[in-house]
Coordinates of C-alpha atoms in Angstrom, one line a residue:
A12 CA 13.0 -40.6 -53.5
A13 CA 11.2 -37.7 -54.9
H14 CA 13.3 -35.2 -57.0
P15 CA 14.1 -31.4 -55.3
R16 CA 12.1 -29.9 -58.2
R17 CA 8.9 -31.8 -57.6
L18 CA 8.9 -31.4 -53.9
Y19 CA 9.2 -27.2 -54.5
A20 CA 6.4 -27.6 -57.1
L21 CA 4.1 -29.3 -54.6
H22 CA 5.1 -26.7 -51.6
A23 CA 4.4 -24.0 -54.4
T24 CA 1.2 -25.1 -54.9
K25 CA -0.7 -24.6 -51.4
S26 CA -3.4 -22.2 -51.6
P27 CA -3.2 -19.4 -49.0
S28 CA -6.9 -21.2 -48.2
M29 CA -4.9 -24.1 -46.7
L30 CA -3.3 -21.5 -44.3
R31 CA -6.6 -20.7 -42.5
P32 CA -7.8 -22.5 -39.4
Q33 CA -9.4 -25.7 -40.4
P34 CA -12.8 -26.7 -38.4
Q35 CA -11.1 -29.2 -36.7
S36 CA -8.7 -26.9 -35.0
V37 CA -11.2 -24.3 -34.0
E38 CA -13.3 -26.9 -32.7
N39 CA -10.5 -28.4 -30.5
A40 CA -9.8 -24.9 -29.4
A41 CA -13.5 -24.5 -28.3
H42 CA -13.0 -28.0 -26.7
A43 CA -10.2 -26.5 -24.6
I44 CA -11.9 -23.8 -23.5
L45 CA -14.8 -25.5 -22.3
W46 CA -12.3 -27.5 -20.6
A47 CA -10.3 -24.9 -19.0
A48 CA -13.7 -22.3 -17.9
P49 CA -14.3 -24.2 -14.3
I50 CA -10.6 -24.5 -13.6
A51 CA -10.3 -20.8 -14.7
E52 CA -13.4 -19.6 -12.7
L53 CA -12.4 -21.6 -9.6
L54 CA -9.1 -19.8 -9.4
V55 CA -10.4 -16.5 -10.4
M56 CA -13.2 -16.5 -7.7
Y57 CA -11.1 -18.2 -4.9
H58 CA -7.8 -16.9 -5.2
G59 CA -8.4 -14.7 -2.4
V60 CA -8.7 -17.7 0.0
L61 CA -4.7 -17.2 0.0
D62 CA -4.7 -14.6 2.4
A63 CA -6.9 -16.8 5.1
W64 CA -5.9 -17.7 8.4
W65 CA -6.0 -21.2 10.2
M66 CA -9.9 -21.4 11.2
A67 CA -12.6 -24.1 12.8
D68 CA -11.2 -27.4 13.2
D69 CA -7.7 -26.5 11.5
S70 CA -5.6 -25.9 14.7
M71 CA -6.8 -29.4 16.3
L72 CA -6.1 -31.1 12.9
L73 CA -2.9 -29.5 12.5
L74 CA -1.8 -30.1 16.2
S75 CA -2.6 -33.8 15.7
A76 CA -0.5 -34.1 12.8
I77 CA 2.4 -32.4 14.2
R78 CA 2.4 -34.3 17.4
H79 CA 2.0 -38.0 16.0
G80 CA 2.8 -37.6 12.7
I81 CA 0.9 -39.2 9.5
I82 CA 1.4 -42.8 9.6
A83 CA -0.3 -43.0 13.2
H84 CA -3.3 -41.6 12.1
Y85 CA -3.5 -45.0 9.8
V86 CA -2.1 -47.6 12.2
R87 CA -3.4 -46.3 15.7
P88 CA -7.2 -46.3 16.8
P89 CA -8.2 -42.7 17.2
D90 CA -8.8 -42.9 21.0
E91 CA -5.0 -43.5 21.5
L92 CA -4.4 -40.6 19.7
G93 CA -6.9 -38.3 21.8
L94 CA -9.2 -38.0 18.9
L95 CA -12.8 -38.8 18.7
S96 CA -13.9 -42.6 17.3
F97 CA -16.3 -40.7 14.8
N98 CA -13.7 -38.5 13.3
L99 CA -11.7 -41.4 11.5
T100 CA -10.3 -39.5 8.1
P101 CA -6.6 -40.3 8.2
W102 CA -6.4 -38.6 5.0
L103 CA -7.3 -35.3 6.6
Y104 CA -4.7 -35.7 8.8
A105 CA -1.9 -36.8 6.6
S106 CA -2.9 -33.8 4.1
Y107 CA -2.3 -31.6 7.0
G108 CA 0.8 -33.2 7.7
I109 CA 1.9 -32.6 4.1
D110 CA 1.1 -28.7 4.6
F111 CA 3.1 -28.6 7.8
A112 CA 6.1 -30.5 6.3
V113 CA 6.0 -28.2 3.3
G114 CA 5.2 -24.9 5.0
G115 CA 5.5 -24.9 8.5
L116 CA 2.7 -23.0 10.4
N117 CA 1.9 -20.9 7.4
P118 CA -1.6 -21.1 6.5
K119 CA -0.8 -20.2 2.7
V120 CA 0.7 -23.0 1.7
A121 CA -2.2 -25.0 2.9
Y122 CA -4.5 -22.8 0.9
V123 CA -2.2 -23.3 -2.3
H124 CA -2.5 -27.1 -1.5
H125 CA -6.1 -26.8 -1.1
L126 CA -6.6 -24.9 -4.7
I127 CA -4.3 -27.5 -6.0
S128 CA -6.4 -30.3 -5.2
C129 CA -9.3 -28.8 -6.3
V130 CA -7.7 -28.4 -9.9
P131 CA -7.4 -32.1 -10.8
T132 CA -10.7 -32.7 -9.2
L133 CA -12.2 -30.4 -11.8
A134 CA -10.1 -31.7 -14.5
V135 CA -11.2 -35.6 -14.0
L136 CA -15.0 -34.4 -13.5
T137 CA -14.6 -32.9 -16.8
M138 CA -13.5 -36.0 -18.1
V139 CA -15.9 -38.2 -16.6
L140 CA -19.0 -36.0 -17.4
R141 CA -18.2 -35.3 -21.0
R142 CA -18.8 -38.9 -21.9
L143 CA -22.3 -38.3 -20.6
L144 CA -23.2 -34.9 -21.3
G145 CA -21.1 -33.3 -24.1
A146 CA -18.4 -30.7 -23.5
A147 CA -20.9 -27.6 -23.6
V148 CA -23.2 -29.2 -20.8
T149 CA -20.0 -30.2 -18.8
A150 CA -18.8 -26.6 -18.3
V151 CA -22.0 -25.5 -17.4
V152 CA -22.6 -27.6 -14.8
L153 CA -19.2 -27.4 -13.3
V154 CA -19.2 -23.5 -13.7
W155 CA -22.4 -23.7 -11.5
F156 CA -20.8 -26.2 -9.5
V157 CA -17.7 -23.9 -8.7
L158 CA -20.1 -21.0 -8.3
A159 CA -22.6 -23.0 -5.5
L160 CA -22.5 -21.9 -1.9
P161 CA -21.3 -25.3 -1.0
T162 CA -17.8 -24.9 -3.2
S163 CA -17.6 -21.9 -1.5
S164 CA -17.5 -22.7 2.0
L165 CA -15.5 -26.0 0.9
V166 CA -12.6 -23.9 -0.9
L167 CA -12.4 -21.7 2.3
F168 CA -12.4 -24.6 5.1
L169 CA -9.2 -26.4 4.8
C170 CA -10.7 -29.1 7.1
M171 CA -12.9 -29.9 4.3
R172 CA -10.1 -31.0 1.7
H173 CA -10.6 -34.6 2.0
Y174 CA -14.0 -34.0 0.3
V175 CA -12.3 -32.7 -2.3
E176 CA -9.7 -35.4 -2.7
G177 CA -12.2 -38.0 -1.9
L178 CA -14.3 -36.8 -5.0
L179 CA -10.9 -36.7 -7.0
A180 CA -10.6 -40.4 -6.0
A181 CA -14.3 -41.3 -6.9
A182 CA -14.0 -39.4 -10.3
L183 CA -10.6 -41.3 -11.1
C184 CA -12.7 -44.7 -10.2
V185 CA -15.4 -44.1 -12.6
L186 CA -12.8 -42.8 -15.2
A187 CA -11.0 -46.2 -14.9
Y188 CA -14.1 -48.0 -14.9

């Protein structure tokens, strides 16, 4: 064990330059900012959707989730549920079922769920793309992605949430590979 005087002597010899931010910590902060930029932009640009109402296919999807429950959309053929066979997206009905279970008919809960679905999607896309493009280019690409017209439509329409969550699942698969 070191003598207490020696420990004090070692501590007393630290210069003020050792207290300045090191290049590694500055680089880590820059990477954190680049990682958070698309997510922050998403929340700043699209927080207004929290005041939106049910629209497009929402009423039909929500009614089916309420009427038949979540599991039925996975195990019963669509025509037995009164749905079109080409609209076989059981996760979409499950998503609406979750919204209804949590918030009833309050669309704000559904839009919060929708934005929450977008956040991990952007986070996982960041992890995947950084391996290929680097931190700065990935941030620029995802900022453009968030600003793009298709994304603004995607964030507005709840009936497209399965695309967001499908992109999350695909990005997780790429990340796991």
